[in-house]
JSON list of C-alpha atoms in Angstrom, two decimals:
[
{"chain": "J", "resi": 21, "resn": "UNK", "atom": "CA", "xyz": [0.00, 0.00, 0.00]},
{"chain": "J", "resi": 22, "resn": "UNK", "atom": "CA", "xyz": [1.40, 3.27, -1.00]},
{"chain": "J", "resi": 23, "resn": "UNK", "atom": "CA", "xyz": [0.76, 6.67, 0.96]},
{"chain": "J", "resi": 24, "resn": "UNK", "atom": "CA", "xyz": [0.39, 9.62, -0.73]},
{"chain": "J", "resi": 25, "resn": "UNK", "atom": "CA", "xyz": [3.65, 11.87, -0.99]},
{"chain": "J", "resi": 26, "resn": "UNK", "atom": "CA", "xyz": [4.56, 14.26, 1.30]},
{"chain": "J", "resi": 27, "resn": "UNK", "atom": "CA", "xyz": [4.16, 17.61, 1.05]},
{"chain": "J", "resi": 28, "resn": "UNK", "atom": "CA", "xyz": [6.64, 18.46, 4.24]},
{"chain": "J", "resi": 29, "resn": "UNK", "atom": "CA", "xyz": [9.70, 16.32, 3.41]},
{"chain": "J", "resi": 30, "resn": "UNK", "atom": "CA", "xyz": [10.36, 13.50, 1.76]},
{"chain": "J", "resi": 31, "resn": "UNK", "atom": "CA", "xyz": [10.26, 10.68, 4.71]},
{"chain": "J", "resi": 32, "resn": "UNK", "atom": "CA", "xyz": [8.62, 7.86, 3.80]},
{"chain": "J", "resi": 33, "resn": "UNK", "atom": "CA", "xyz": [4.78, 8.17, 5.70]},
{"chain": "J", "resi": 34, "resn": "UNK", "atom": "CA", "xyz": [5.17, 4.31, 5.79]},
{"chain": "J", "resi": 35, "resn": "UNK", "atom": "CA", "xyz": [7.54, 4.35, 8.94]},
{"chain": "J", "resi": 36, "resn": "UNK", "atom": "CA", "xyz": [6.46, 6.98, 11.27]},
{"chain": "J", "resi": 37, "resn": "UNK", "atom": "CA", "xyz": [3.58, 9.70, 11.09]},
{"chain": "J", "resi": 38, "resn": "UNK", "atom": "CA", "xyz": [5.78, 12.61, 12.16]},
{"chain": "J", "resi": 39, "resn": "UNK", "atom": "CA", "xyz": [5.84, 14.12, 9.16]},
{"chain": "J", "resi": 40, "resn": "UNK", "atom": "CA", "xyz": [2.19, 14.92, 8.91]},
{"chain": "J", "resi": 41, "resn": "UNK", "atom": "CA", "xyz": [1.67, 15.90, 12.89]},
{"chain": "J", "resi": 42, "resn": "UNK", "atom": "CA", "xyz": [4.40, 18.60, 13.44]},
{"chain": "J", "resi": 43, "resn": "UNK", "atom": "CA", "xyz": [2.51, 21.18, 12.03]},
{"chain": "J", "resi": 44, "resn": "UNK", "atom": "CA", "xyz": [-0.21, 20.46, 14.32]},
{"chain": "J", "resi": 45, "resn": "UNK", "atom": "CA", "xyz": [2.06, 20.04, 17.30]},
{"chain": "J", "resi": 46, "resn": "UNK", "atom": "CA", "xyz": [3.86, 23.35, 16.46]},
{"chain": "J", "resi": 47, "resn": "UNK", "atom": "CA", "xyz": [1.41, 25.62, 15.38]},
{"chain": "J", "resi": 48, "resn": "UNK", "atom": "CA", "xyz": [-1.35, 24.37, 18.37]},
{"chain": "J", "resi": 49, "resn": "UNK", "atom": "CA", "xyz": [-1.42, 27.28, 20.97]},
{"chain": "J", "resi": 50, "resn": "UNK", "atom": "CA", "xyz": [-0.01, 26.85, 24.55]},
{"chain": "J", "resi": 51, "resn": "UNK", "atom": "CA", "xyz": [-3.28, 27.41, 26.42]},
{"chain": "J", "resi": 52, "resn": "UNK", "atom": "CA", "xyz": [-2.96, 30.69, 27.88]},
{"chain": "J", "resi": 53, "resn": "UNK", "atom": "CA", "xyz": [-3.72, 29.88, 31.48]},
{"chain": "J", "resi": 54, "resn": "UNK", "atom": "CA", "xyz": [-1.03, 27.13, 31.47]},
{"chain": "J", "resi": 55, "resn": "UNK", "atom": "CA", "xyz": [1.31, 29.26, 29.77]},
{"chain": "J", "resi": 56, "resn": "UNK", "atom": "CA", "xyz": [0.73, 32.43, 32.56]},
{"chain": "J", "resi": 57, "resn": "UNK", "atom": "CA", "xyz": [1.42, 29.74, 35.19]},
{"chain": "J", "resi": 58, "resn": "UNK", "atom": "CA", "xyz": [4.29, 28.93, 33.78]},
{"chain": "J", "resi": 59, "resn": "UNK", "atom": "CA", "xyz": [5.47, 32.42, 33.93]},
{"chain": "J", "resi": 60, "resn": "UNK", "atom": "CA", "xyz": [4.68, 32.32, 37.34]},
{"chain": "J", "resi": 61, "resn": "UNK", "atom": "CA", "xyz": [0.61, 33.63, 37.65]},
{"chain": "J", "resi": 62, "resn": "UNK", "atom": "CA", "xyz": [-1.42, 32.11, 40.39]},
{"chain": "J", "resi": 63, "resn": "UNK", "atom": "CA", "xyz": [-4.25, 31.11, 38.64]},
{"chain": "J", "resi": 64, "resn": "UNK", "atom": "CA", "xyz": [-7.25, 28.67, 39.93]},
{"chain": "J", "resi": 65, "resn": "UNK", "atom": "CA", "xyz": [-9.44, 26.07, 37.95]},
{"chain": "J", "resi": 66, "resn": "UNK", "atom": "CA", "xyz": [-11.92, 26.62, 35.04]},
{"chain": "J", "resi": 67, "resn": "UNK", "atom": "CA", "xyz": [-10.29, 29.89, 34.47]},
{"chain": "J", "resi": 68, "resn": "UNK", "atom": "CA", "xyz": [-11.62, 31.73, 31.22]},
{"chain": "J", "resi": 69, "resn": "UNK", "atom": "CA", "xyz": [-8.67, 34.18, 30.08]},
{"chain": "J", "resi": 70, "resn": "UNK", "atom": "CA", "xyz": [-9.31, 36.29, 26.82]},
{"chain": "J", "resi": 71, "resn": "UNK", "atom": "CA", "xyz": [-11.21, 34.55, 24.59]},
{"chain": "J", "resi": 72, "resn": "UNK", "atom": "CA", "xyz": [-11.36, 38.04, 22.60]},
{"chain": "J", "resi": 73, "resn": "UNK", "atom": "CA", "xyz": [-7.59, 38.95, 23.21]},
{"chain": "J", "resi": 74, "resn": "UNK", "atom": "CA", "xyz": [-6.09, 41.90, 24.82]},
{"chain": "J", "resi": 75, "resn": "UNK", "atom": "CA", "xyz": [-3.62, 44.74, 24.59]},
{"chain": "J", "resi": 76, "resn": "UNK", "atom": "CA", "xyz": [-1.45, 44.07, 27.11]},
{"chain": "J", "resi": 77, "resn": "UNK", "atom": "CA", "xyz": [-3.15, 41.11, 29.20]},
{"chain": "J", "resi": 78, "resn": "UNK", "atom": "CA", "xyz": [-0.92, 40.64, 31.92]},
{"chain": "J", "resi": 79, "resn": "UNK", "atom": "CA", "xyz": [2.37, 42.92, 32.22]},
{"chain": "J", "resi": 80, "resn": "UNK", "atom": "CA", "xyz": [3.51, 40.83, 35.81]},
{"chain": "J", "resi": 81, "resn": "UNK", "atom": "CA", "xyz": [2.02, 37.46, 35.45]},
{"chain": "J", "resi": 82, "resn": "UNK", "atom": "CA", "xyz": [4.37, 36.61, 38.39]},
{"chain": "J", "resi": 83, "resn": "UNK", "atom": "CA", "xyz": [2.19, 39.28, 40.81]},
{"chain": "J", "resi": 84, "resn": "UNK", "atom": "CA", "xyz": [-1.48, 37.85, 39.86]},
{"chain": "J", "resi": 85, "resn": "UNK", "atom": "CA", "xyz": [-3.72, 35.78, 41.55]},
{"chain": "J", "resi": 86, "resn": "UNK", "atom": "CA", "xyz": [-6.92, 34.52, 39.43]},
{"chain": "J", "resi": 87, "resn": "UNK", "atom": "CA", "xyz": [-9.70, 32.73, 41.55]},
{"chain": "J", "resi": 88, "resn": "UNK", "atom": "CA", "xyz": [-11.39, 29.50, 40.12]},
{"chain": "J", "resi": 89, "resn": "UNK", "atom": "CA", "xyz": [-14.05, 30.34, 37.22]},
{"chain": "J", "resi": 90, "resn": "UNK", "atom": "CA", "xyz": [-13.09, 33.65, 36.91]},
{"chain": "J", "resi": 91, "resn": "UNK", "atom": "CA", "xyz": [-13.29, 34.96, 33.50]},
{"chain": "J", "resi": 92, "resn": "UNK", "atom": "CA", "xyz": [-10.95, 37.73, 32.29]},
{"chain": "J", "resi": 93, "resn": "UNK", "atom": "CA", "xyz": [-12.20, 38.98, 28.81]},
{"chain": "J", "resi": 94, "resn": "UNK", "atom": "CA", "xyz": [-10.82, 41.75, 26.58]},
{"chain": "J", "resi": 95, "resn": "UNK", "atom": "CA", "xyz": [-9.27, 43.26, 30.17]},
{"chain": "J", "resi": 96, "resn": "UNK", "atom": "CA", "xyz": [-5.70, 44.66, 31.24]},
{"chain": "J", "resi": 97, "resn": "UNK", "atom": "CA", "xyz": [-4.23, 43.44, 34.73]},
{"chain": "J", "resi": 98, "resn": "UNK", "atom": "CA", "xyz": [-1.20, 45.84, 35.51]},
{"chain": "J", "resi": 99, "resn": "UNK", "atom": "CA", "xyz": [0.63, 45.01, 38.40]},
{"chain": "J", "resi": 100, "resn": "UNK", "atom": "CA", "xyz": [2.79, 48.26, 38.13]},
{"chain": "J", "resi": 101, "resn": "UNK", "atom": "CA", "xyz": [2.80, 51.74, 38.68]},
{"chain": "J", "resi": 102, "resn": "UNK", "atom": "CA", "xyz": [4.76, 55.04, 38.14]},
{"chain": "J", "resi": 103, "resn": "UNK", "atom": "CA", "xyz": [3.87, 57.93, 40.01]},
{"chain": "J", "resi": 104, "resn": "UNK", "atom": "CA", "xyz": [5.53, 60.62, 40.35]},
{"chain": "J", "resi": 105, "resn": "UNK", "atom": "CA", "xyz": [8.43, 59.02, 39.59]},
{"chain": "J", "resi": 106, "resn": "UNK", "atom": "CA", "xyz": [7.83, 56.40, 41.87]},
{"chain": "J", "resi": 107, "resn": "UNK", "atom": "CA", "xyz": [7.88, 53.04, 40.14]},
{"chain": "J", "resi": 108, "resn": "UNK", "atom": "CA", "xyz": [6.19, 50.08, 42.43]},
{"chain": "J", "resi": 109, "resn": "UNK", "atom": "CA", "xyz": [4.96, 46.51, 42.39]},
{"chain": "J", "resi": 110, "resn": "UNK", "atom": "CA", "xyz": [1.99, 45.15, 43.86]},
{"chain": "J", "resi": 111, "resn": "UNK", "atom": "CA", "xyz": [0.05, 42.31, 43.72]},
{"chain": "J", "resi": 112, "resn": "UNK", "atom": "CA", "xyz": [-3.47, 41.96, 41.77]},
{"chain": "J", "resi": 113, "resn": "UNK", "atom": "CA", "xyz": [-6.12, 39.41, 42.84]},
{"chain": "J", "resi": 114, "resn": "UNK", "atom": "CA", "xyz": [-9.01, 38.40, 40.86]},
{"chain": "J", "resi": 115, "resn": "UNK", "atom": "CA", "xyz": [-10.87, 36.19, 43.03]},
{"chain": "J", "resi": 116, "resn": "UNK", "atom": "CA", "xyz": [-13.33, 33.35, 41.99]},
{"chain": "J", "resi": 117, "resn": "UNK", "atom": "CA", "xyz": [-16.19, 33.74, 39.97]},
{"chain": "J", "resi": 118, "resn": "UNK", "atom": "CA", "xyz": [-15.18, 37.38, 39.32]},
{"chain": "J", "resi": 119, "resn": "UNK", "atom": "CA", "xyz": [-15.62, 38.96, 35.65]},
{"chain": "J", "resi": 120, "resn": "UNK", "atom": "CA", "xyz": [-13.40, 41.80, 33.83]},
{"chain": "J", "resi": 121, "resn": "UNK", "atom": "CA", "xyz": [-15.35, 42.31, 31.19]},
{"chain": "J", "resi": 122, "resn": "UNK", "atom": "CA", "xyz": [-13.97, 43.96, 27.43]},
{"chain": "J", "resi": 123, "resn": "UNK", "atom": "CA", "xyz": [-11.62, 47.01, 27.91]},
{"chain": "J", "resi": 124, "resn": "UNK", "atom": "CA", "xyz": [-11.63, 46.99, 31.76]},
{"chain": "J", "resi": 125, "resn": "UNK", "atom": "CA", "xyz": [-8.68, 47.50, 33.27]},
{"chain": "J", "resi": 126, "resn": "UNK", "atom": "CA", "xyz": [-7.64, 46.40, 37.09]},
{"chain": "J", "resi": 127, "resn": "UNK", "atom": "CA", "xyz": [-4.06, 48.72, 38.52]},
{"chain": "J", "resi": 128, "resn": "UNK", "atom": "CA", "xyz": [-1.75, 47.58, 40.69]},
{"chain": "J", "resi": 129, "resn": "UNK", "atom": "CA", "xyz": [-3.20, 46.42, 44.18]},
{"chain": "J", "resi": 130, "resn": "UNK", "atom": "CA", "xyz": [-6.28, 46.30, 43.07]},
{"chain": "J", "resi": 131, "resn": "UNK", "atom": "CA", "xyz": [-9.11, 43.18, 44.22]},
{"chain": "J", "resi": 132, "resn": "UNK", "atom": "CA", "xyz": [-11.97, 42.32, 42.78]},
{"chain": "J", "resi": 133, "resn": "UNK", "atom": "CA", "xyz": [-13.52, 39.76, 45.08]},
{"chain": "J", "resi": 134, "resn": "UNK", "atom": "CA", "xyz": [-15.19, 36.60, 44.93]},
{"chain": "J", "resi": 135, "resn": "UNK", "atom": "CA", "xyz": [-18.26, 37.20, 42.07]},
{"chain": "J", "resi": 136, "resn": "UNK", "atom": "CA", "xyz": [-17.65, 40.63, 41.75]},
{"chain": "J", "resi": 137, "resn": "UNK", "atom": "CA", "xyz": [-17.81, 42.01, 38.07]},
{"chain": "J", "resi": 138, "resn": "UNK", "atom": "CA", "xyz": [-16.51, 44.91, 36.75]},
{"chain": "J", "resi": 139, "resn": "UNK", "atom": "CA", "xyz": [-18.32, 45.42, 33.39]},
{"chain": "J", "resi": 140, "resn": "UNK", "atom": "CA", "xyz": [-17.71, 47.62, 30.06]},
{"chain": "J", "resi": 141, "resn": "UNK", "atom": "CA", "xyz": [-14.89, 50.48, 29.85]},
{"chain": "J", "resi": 142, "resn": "UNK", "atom": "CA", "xyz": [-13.95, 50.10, 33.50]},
{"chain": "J", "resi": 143, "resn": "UNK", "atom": "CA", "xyz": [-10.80, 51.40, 35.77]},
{"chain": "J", "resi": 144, "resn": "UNK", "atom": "CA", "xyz": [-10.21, 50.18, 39.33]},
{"chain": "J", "resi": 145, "resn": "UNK", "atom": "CA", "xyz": [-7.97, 52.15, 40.10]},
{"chain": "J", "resi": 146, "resn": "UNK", "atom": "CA", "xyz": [-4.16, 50.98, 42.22]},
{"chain": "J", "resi": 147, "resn": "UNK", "atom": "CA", "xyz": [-5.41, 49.73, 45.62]},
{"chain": "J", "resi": 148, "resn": "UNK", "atom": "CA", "xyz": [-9.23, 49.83, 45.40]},
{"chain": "J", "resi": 149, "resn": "UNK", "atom": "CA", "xyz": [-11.42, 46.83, 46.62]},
{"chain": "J", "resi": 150, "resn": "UNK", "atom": "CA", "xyz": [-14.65, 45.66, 44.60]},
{"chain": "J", "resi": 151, "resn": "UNK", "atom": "CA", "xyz": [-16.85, 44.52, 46.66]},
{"chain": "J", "resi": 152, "resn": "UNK", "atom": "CA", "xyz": [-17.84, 40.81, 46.52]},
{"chain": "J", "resi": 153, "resn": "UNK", "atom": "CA", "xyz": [-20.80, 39.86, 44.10]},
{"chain": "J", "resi": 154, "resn": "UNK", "atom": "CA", "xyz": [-20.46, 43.93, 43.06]},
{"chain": "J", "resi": 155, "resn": "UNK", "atom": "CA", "xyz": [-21.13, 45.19, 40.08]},
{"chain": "J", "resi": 156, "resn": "UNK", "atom": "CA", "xyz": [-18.62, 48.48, 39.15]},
{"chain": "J", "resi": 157, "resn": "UNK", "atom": "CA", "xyz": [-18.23, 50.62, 35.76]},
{"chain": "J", "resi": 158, "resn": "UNK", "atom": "CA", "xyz": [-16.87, 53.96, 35.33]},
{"chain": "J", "resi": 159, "resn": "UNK", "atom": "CA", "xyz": [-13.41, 55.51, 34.71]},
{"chain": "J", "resi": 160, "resn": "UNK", "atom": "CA", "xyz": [-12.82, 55.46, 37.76]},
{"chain": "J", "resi": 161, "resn": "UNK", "atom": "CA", "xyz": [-14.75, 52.45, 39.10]},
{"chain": "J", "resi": 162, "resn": "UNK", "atom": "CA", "xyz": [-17.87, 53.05, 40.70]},
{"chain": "J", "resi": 163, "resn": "UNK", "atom": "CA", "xyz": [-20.02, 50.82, 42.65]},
{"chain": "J", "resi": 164, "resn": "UNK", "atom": "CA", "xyz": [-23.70, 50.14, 40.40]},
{"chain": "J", "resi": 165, "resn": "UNK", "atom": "CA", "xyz": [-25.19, 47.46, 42.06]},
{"chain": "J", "resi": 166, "resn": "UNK", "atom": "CA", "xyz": [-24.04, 46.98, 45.79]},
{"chain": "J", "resi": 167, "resn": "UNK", "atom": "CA", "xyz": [-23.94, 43.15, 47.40]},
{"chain": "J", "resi": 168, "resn": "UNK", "atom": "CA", "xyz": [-26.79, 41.70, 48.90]},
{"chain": "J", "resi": 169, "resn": "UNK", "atom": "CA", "xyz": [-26.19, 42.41, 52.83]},
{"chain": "J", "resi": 170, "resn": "UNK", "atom": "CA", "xyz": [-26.98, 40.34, 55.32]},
{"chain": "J", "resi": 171, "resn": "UNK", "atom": "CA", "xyz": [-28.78, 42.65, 57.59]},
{"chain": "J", "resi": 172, "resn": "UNK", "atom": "CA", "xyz": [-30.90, 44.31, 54.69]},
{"chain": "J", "resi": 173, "resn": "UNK", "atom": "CA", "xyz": [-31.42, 40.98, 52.56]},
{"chain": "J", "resi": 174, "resn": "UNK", "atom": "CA", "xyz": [-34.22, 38.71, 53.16]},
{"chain": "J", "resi": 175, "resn": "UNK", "atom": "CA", "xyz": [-32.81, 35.29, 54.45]},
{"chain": "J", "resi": 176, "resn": "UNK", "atom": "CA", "xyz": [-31.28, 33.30, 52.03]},
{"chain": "J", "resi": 177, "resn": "UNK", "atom": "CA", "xyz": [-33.01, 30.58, 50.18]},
{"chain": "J", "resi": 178, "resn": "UNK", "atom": "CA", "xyz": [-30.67, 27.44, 48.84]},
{"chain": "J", "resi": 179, "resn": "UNK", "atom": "CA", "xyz": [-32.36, 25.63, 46.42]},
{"chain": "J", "resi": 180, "resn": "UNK", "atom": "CA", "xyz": [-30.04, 22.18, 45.13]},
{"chain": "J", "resi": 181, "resn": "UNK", "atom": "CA", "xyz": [-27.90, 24.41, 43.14]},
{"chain": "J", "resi": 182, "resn": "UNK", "atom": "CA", "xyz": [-28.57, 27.71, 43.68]},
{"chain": "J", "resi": 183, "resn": "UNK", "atom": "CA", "xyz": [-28.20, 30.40, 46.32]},
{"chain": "J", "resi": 184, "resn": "UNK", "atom": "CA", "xyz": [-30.98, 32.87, 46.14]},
{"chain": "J", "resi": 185, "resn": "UNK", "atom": "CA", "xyz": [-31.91, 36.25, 47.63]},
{"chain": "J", "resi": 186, "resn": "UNK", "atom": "CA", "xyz": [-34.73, 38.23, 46.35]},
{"chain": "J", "resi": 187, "resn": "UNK", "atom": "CA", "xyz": [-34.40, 42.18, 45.46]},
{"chain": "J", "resi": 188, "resn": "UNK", "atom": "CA", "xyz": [-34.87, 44.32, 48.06]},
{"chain": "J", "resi": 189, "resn": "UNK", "atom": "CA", "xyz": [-38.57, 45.21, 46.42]},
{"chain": "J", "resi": 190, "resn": "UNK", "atom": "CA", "xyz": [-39.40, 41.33, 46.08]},
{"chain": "J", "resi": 191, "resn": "UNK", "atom": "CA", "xyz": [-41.92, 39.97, 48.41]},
{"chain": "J", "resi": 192, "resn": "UNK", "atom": "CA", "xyz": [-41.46, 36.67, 47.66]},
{"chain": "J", "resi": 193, "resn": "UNK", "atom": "CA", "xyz": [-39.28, 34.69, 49.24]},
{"chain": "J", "resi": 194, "resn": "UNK", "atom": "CA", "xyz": [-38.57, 31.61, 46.89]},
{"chain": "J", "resi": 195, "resn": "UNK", "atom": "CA", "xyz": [-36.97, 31.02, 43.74]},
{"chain": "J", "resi": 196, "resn": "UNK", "atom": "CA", "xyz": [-38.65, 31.33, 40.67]},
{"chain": "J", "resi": 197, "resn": "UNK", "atom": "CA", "xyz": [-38.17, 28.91, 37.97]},
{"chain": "J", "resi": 198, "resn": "UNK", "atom": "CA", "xyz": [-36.02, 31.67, 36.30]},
{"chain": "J", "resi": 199, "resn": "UNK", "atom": "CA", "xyz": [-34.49, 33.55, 38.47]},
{"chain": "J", "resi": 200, "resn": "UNK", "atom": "CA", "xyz": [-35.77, 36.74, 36.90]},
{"chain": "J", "resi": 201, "resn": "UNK", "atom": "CA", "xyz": [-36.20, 38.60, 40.29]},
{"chain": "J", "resi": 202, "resn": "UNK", "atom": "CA", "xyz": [-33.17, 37.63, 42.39]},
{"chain": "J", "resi": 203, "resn": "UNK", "atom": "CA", "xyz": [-29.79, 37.75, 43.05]},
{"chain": "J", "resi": 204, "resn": "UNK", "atom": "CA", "xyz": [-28.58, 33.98, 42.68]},
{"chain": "J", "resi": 205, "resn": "UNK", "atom": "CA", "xyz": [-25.16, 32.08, 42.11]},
{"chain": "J", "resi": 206, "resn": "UNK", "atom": "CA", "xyz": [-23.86, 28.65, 42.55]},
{"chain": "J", "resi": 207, "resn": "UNK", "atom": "CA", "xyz": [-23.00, 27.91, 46.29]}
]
């Protein structure tokens, strides 16, 4: 049986299959959250990082911390700063669950907690906290939607996979089959 020539080299295909699986072994991207780690990023499980690309993405891979299932889209993490002549390092954490969402950018020291999401055209500025299931925008950040706390917050409601608590203008108390009127993520 013959195999058809090939178009790489001339090895014979009959001994090994090399020849027709480099390309694919060279040209396959290193996954981006393995190749961060590798630089020396701290990053969790289930970790989406720029499925749309960014300009830079991560400047000190070394000084970030990514939660598990936190998605990073079209965002900057800078873990530097110049001011005033002053050039520093500091650590950024993105904890789990969190979202940076397209062309949002997180300074040095900055934290967005667990499920916190900081959408469109954001800046959290070096050192500023975002609140924990937060939503931010602005340039600066500012806070939109505040947490669910637990003095003001009806009691919450754990359904088998959810976590629930109703707006603070909901009367009702348990989960609707959407989840149209609360606040709700995975426990």
């Amino acid at each position: 049986r013959q195999c058809l020539p090939c178009l790489v080299c001339d090895w014979p295909q009959s001994i090994s299959s090399w020849p027709r699986l480099w390309p694919l072994v060279i040209l396959t991207p290193l996954p981006l959250a393995r190749y961060f780690r590798i630089l020396g990023a701290q990053i969790g499980k289930d970790v989406c990082l720029y499925p749309l690309g960014a300009d830079p993405m991560m400047t000190e891979p070394d000084l970030v911390q990514i939660g598990d299932q936190a998605c990073i889209d079209d965002a900057s993490v800078i873990a530097h700063i110049n001011s005033q002549g002053q050039f520093s390092l500091n650590t950024v954490a993105v904890e789990e669950r969190a979202t940076l969402k397209r062309f949002t950018r997180v300074l040095s020291g900055g934290t967005v907690l667990k499920g916190a999401t900081l959408l469109e055209h954001t800046l959290l500025l070096a050192g500023d906290i975002a609140d924990a299931y937060s939503v931010w925008q602005g340039w600066p950040a500012e806070m939109l939607v505040a947490p669910p706390s637990p003095r003001s917050a009806p009691p919450c409601i754990q359904t088998a996979s959810l976590v629930c608590f109703s707006e603070p203008s909901g009367t009702n108390n348990t989960c609707n089959e959407d989840n149209s009127d609360r606040w709700c993520w995975k426990p």
